PDB file of C-alpha atoms in Angstrom:
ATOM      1  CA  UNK A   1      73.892 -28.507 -65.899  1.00 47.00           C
ATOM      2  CA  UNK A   2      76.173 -28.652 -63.050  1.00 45.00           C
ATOM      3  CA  UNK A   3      75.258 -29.043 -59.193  1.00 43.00           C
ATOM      4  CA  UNK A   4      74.942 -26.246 -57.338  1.00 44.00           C
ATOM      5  CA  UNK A   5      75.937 -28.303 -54.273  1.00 43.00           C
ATOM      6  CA  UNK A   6      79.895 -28.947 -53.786  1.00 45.00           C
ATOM      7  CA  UNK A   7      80.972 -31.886 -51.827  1.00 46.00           C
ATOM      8  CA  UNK A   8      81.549 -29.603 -48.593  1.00 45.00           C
ATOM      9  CA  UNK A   9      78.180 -28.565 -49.280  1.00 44.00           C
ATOM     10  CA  UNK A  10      75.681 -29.747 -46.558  1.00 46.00           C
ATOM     11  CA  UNK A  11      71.950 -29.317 -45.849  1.00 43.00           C
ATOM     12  CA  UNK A  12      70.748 -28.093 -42.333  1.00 48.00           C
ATOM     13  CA  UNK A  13      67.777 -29.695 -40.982  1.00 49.00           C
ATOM     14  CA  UNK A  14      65.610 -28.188 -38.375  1.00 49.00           C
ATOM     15  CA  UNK A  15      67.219 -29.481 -34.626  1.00 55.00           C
ATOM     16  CA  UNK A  16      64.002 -30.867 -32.499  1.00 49.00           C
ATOM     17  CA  UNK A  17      64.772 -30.973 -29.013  1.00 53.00           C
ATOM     18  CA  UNK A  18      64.585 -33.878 -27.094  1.00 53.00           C
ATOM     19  CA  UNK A  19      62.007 -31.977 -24.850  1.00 52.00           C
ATOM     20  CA  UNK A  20      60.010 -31.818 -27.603  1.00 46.00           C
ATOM     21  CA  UNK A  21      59.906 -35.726 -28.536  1.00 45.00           C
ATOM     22  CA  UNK A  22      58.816 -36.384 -24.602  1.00 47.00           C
ATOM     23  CA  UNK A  23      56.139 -33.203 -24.880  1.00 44.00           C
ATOM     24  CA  UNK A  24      54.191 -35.163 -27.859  1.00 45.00           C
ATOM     25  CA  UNK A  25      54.481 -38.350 -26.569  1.00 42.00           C
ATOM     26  CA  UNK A  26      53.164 -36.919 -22.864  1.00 45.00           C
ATOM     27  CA  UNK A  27      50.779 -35.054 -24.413  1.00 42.00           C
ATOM     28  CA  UNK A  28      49.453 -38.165 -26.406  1.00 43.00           C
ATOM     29  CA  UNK A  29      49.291 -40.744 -23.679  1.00 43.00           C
ATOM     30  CA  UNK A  30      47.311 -37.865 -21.135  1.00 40.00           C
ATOM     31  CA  UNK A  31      44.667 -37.187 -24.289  1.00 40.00           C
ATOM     32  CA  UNK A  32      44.191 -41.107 -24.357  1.00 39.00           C
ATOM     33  CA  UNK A  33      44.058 -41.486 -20.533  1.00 39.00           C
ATOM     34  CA  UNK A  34      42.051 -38.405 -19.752  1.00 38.00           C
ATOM     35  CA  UNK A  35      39.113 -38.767 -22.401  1.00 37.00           C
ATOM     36  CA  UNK A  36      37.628 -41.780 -21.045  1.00 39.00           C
ATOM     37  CA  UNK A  37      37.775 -41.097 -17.416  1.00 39.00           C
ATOM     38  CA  UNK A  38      35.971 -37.922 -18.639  1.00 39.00           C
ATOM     39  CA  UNK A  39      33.502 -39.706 -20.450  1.00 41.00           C
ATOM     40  CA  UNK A  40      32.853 -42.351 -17.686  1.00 49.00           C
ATOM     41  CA  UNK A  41      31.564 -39.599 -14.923  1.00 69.00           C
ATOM     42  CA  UNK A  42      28.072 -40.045 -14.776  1.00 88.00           C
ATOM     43  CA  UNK A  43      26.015 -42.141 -12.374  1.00 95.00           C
ATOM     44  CA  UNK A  44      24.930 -45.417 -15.280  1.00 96.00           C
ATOM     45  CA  UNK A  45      22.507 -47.817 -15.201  1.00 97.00           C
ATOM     46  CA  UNK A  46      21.963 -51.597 -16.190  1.00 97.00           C
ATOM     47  CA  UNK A  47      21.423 -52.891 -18.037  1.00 96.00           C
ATOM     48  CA  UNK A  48      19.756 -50.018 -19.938  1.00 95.00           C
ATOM     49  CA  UNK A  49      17.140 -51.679 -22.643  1.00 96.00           C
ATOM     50  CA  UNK A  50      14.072 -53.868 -21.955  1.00 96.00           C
ATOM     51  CA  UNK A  51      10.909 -54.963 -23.097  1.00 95.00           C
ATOM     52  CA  UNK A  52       7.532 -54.262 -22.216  1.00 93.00           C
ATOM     53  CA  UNK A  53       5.979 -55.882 -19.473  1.00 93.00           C
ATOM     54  CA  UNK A  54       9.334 -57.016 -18.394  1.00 93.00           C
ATOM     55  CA  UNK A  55      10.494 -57.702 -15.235  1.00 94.00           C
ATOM     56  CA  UNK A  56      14.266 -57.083 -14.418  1.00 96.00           C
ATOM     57  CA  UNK A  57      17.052 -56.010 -12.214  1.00 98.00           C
ATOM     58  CA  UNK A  58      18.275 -52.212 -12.390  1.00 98.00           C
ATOM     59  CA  UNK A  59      21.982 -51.386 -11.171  1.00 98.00           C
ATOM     60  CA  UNK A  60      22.627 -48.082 -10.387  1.00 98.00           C
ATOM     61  CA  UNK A  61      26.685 -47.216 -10.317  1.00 98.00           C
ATOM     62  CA  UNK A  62      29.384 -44.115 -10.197  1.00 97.00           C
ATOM     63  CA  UNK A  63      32.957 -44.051  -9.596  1.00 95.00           C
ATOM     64  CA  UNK A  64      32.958 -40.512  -8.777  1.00 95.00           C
ATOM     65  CA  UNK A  65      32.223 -38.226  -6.033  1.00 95.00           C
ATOM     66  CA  UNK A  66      30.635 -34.666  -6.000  1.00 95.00           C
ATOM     67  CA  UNK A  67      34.185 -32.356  -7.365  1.00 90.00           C
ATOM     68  CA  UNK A  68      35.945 -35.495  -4.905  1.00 92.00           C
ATOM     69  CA  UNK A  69      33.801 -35.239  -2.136  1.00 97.00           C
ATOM     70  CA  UNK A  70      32.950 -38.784  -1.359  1.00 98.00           C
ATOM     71  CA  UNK A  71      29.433 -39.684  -1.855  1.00 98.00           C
ATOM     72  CA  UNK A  72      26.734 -40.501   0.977  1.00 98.00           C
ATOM     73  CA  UNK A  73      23.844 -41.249  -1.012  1.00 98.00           C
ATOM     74  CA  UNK A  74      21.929 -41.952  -3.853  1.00 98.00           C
ATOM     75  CA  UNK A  75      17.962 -40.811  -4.655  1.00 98.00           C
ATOM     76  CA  UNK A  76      16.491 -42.497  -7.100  1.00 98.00           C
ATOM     77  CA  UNK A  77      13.219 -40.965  -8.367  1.00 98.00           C
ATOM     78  CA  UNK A  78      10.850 -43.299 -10.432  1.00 98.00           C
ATOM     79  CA  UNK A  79       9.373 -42.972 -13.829  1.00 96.00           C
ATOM     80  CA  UNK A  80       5.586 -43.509 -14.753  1.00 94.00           C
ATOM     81  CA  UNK A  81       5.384 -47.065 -16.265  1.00 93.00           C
ATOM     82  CA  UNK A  82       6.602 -49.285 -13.488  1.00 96.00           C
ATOM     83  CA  UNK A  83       4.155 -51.944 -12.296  1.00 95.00           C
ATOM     84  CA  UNK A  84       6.572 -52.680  -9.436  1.00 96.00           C
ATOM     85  CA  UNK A  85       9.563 -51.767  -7.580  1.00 97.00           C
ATOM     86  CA  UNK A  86      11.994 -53.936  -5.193  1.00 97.00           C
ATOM     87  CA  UNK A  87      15.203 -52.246  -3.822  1.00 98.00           C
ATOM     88  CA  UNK A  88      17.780 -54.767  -3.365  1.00 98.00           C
ATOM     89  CA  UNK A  89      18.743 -55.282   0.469  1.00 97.00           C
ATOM     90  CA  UNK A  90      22.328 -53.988   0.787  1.00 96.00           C
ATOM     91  CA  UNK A  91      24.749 -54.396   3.803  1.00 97.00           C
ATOM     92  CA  UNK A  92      26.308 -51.477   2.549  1.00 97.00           C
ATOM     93  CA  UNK A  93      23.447 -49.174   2.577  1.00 98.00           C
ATOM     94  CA  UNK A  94      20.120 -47.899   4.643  1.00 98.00           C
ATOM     95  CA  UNK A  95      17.200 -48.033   1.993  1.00 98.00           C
ATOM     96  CA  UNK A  96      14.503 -45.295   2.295  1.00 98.00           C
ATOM     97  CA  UNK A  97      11.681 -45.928   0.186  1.00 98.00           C
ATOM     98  CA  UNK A  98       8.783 -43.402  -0.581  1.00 98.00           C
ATOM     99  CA  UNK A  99       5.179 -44.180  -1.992  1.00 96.00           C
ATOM    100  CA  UNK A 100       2.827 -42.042  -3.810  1.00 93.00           C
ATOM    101  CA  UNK A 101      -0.669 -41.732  -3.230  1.00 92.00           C
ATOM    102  CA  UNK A 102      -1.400 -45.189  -5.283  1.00 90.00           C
ATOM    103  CA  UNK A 103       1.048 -47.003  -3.163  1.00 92.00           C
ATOM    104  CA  UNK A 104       3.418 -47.553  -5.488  1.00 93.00           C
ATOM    105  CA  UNK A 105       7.122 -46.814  -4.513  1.00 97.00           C
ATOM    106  CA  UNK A 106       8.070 -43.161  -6.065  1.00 97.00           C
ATOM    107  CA  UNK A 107      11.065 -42.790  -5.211  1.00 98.00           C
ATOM    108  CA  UNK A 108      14.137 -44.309  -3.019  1.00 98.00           C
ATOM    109  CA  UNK A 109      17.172 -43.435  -1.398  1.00 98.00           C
ATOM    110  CA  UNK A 110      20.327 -45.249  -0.803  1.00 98.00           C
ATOM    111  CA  UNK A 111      22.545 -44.109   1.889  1.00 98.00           C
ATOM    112  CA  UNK A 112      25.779 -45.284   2.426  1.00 98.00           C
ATOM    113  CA  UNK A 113      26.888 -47.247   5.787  1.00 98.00           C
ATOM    114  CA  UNK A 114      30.286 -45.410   4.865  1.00 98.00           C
ATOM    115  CA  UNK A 115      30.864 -42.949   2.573  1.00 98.00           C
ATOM    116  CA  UNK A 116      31.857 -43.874  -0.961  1.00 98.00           C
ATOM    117  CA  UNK A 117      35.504 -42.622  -1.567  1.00 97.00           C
ATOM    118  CA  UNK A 118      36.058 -40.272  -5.514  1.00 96.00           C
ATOM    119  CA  UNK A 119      37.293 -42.578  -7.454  1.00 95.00           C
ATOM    120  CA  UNK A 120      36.058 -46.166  -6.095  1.00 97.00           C
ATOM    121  CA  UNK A 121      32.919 -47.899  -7.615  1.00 97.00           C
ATOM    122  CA  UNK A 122      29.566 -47.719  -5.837  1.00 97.00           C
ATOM    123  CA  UNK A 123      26.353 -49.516  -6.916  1.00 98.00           C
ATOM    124  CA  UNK A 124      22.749 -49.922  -5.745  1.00 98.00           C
ATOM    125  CA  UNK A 125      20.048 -52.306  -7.158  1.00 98.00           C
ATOM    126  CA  UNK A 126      16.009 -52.959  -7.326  1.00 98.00           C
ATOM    127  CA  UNK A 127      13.985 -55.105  -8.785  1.00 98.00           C
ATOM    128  CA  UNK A 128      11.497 -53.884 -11.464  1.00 97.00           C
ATOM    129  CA  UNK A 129       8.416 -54.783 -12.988  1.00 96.00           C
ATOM    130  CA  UNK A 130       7.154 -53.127 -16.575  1.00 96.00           C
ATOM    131  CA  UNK A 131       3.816 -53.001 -17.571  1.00 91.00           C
ATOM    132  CA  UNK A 132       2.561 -53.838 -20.660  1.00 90.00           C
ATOM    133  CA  UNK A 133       2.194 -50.457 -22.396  1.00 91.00           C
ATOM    134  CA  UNK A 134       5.193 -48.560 -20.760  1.00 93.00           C
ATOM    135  CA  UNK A 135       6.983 -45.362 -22.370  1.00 94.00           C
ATOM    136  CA  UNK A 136       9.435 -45.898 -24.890  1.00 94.00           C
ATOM    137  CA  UNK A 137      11.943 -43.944 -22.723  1.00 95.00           C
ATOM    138  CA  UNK A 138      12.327 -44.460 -18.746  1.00 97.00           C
ATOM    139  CA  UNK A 139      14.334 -41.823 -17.140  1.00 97.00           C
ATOM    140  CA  UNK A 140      15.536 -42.267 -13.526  1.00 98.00           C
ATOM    141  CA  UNK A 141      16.214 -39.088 -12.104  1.00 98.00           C
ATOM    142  CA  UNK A 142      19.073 -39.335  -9.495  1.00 98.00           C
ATOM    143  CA  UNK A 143      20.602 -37.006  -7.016  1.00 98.00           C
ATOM    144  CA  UNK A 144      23.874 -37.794  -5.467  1.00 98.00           C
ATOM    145  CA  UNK A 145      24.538 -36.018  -2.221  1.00 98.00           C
ATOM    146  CA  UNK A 146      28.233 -36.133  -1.177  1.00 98.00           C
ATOM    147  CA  UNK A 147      29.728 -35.077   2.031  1.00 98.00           C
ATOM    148  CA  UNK A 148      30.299 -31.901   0.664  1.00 97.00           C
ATOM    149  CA  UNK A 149      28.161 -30.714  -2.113  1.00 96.00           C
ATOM    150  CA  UNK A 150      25.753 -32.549  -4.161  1.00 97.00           C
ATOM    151  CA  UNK A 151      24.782 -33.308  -8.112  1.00 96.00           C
ATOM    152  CA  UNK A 152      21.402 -33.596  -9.386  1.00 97.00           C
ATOM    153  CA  UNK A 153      21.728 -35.965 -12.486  1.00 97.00           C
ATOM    154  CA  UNK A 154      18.532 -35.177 -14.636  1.00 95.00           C
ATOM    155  CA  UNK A 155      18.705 -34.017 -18.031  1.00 95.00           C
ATOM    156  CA  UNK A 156      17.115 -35.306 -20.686  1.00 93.00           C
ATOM    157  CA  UNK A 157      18.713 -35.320 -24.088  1.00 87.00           C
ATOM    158  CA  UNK A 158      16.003 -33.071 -26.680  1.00 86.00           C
ATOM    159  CA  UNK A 159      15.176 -35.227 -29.876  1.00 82.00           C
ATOM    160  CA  UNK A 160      18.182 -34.998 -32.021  1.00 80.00           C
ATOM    161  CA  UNK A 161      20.550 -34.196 -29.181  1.00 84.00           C
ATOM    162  CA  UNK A 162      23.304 -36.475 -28.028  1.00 83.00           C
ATOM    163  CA  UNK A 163      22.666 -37.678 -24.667  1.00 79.00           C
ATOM    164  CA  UNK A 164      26.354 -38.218 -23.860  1.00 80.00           C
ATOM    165  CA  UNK A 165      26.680 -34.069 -24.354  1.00 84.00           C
ATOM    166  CA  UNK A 166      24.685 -33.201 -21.573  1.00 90.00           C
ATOM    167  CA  UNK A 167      26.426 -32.157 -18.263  1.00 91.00           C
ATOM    168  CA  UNK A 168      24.523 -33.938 -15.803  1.00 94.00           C
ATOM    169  CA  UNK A 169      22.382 -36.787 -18.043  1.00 95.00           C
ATOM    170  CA  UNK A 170      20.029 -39.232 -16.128  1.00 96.00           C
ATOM    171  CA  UNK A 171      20.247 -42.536 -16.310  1.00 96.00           C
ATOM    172  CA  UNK A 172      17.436 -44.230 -18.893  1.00 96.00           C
ATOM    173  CA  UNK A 173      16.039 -47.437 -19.604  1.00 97.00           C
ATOM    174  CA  UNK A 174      14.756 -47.883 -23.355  1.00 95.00           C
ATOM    175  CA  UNK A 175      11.605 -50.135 -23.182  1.00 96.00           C
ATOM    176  CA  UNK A 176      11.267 -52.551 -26.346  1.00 93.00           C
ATOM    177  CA  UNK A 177       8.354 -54.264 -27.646  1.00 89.00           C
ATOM    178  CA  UNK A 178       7.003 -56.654 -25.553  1.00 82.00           C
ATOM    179  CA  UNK A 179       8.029 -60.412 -26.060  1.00 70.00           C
ATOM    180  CA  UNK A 180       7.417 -63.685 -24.626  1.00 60.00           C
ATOM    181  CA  UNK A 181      10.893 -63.471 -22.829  1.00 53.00           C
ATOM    182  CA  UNK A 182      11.660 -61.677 -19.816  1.00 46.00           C
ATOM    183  CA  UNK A 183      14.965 -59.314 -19.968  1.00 42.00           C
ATOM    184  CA  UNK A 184      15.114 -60.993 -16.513  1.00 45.00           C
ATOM    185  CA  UNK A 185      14.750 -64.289 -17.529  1.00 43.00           C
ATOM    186  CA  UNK A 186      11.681 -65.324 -15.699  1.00 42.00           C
ATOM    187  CA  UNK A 187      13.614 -63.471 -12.109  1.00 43.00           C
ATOM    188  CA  UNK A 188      10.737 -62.222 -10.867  1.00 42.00           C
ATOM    189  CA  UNK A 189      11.513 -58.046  -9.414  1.00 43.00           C
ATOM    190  CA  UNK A 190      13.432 -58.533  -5.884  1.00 42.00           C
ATOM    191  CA  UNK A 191      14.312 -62.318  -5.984  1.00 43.00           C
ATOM    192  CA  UNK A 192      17.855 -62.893  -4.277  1.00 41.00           C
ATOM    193  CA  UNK A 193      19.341 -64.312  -6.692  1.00 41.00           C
ATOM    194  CA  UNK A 194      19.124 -60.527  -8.554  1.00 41.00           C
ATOM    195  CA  UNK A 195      21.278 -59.030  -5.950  1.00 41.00           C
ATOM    196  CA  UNK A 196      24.031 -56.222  -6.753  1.00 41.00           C
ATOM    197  CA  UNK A 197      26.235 -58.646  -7.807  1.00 44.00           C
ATOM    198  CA  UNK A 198      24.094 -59.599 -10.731  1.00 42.00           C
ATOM    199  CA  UNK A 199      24.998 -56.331 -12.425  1.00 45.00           C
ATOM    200  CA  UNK A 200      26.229 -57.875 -15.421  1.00 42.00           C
ATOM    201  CA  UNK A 201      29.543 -56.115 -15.141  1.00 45.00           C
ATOM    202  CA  UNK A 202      30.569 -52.758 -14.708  1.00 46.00           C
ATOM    203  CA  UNK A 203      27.565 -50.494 -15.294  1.00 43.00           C
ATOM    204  CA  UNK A 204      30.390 -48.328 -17.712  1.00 42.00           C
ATOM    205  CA  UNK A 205      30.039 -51.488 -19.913  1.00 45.00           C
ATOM    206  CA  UNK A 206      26.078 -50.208 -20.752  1.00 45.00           C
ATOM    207  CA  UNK A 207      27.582 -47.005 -22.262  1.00 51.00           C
ATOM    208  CA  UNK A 208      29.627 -47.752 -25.604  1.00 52.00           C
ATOM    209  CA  UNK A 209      31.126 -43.846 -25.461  1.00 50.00           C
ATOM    210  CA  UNK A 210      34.053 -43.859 -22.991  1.00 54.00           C
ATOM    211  CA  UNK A 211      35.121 -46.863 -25.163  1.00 54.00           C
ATOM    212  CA  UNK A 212      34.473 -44.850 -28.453  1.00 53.00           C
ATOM    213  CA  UNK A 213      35.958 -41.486 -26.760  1.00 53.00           C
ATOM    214  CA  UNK A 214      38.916 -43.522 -25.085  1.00 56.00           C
ATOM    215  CA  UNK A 215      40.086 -45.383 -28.410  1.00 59.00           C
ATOM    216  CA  UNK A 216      39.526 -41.524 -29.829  1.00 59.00           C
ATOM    217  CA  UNK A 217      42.542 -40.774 -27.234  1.00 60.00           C
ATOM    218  CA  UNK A 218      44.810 -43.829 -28.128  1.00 60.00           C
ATOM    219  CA  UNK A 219      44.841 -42.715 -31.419  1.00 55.00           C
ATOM    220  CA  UNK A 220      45.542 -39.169 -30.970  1.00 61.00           C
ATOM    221  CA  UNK A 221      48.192 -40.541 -28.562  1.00 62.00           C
ATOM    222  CA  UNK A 222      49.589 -42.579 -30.504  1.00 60.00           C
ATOM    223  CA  UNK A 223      49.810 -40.190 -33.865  1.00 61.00           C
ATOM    224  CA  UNK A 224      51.740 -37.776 -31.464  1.00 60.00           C
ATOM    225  CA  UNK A 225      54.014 -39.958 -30.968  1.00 59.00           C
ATOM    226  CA  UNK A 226      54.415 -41.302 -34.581  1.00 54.00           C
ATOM    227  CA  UNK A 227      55.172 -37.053 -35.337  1.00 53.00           C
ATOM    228  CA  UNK A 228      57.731 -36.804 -32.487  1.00 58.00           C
ATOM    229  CA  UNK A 229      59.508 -40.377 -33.570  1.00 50.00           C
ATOM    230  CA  UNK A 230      59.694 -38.974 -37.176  1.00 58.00           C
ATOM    231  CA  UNK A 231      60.656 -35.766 -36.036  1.00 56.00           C
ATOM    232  CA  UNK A 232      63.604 -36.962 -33.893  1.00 53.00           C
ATOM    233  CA  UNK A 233      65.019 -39.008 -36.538  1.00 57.00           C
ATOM    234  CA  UNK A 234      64.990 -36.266 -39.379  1.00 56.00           C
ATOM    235  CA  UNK A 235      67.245 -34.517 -37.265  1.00 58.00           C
ATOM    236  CA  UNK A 236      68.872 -37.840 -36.651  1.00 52.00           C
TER     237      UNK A 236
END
């Protein structure tokens, strides 16, 4: 049987404009940029897992303002379960602390010497103390109050429900069985030597999903560009 095809005979291939090539590859590299910044707006604490009876430093951060409106301060409302509470002494912020009817320290507020720009880092600390038969869950209620505006950061994930789906999640601690080891490692709640600093990195580090959701968005990125290459050179 005899070709169809002639040697003049030619096949057309479908043109892709350049403009489409730089599209995918844009489109890619925003999806892989975008996702984790997304992921990492929430205020975080650290670290976020200790053990019964425990005594620790809690670091309170957010790189984020209130829809860019830098942020002026931070209240921090505490969970049943703590046998004590130290806020960490902080040139750059006033410390208000409140005290329920047993004395102990309900709740505290942070308020900046100068406001925190969108988009730069800001962190508080305190001490804490556990006692012996605290809940498995500690939620910290926050609500960050920006120049303009304000965001009240205290949902709780239902059982079953992924906490990093919720719009506005508080930060938690999960408590642990108790152990003959402090978390803190024998720093008893509101030594120096637990001072912001101590935060054991960035506070985004406590939260595995913009790493997960960011890695999500390299690979998307990259597979757009893997179509666009291929594309380009078929018509090549």
């Amino acid at each position: 049987m005899r070709s169809s095809l002639t040697p003049s005979s030619s096949i057309t291939r479908p043109r892709v404009p350049r403009r489409t090539l730089a599209v995918g590859v844009a489109a890619g590299a925003v999806l892989a940029i975008a996702v984790p910044v997304m992921a990492s707006a929430h205020v975080t604490v650290s670290p976020d897992e200790l053990a019964a009876g425990d005594h620790g430093v809690l670091t309170f951060a957010f790189s984020h303002g209130c829809e860019e409106s830098p942020t002026t301060s931070l209240r921090i409302t505490m969970p049943d379960g703590l046998a004590s509470v130290a806020p960490t002494a902080d040139s750059d912020w006033t410390i208000d602390v409140e005290r329920g009817d047993d004395g102990l320290v309900s709740a505290v507020t942070y308020t900046a010497v100068t406001p925190v720009p969108n988009g730069l880092r800001g962190a508080v600390s305190m001490g804490i103390g556990l006692d012996e038969d605290s809940p498995e869950t500690l939620a910290f209620p926050v609500v960050q109050t920006c120049e303009t505006g304000s965001t009240e950061w205290t949902q709780l994930a239902e059982d079953g429900e992924d906490p990093h789906s919720l719009d506005a999640p508080a930060p938690v601690v999960h408590v642990g069985a108790a152990s003959g080891e402090h978390a803190g490692h024998g720093t008893a709640a509101g030594e120096d030597d637990a001072a912001p600093d101590a935060d054991a990195g960035d506070a985004a580090a406590s939260d595995p999903t913009g790493i997960i959701l960011g890695s999500a968005g390299l690979v998307a990125g990259l597979a757009a560009l893997v179509v666009s290459v291929l594309a380009y050179r078929r018509r090549a």
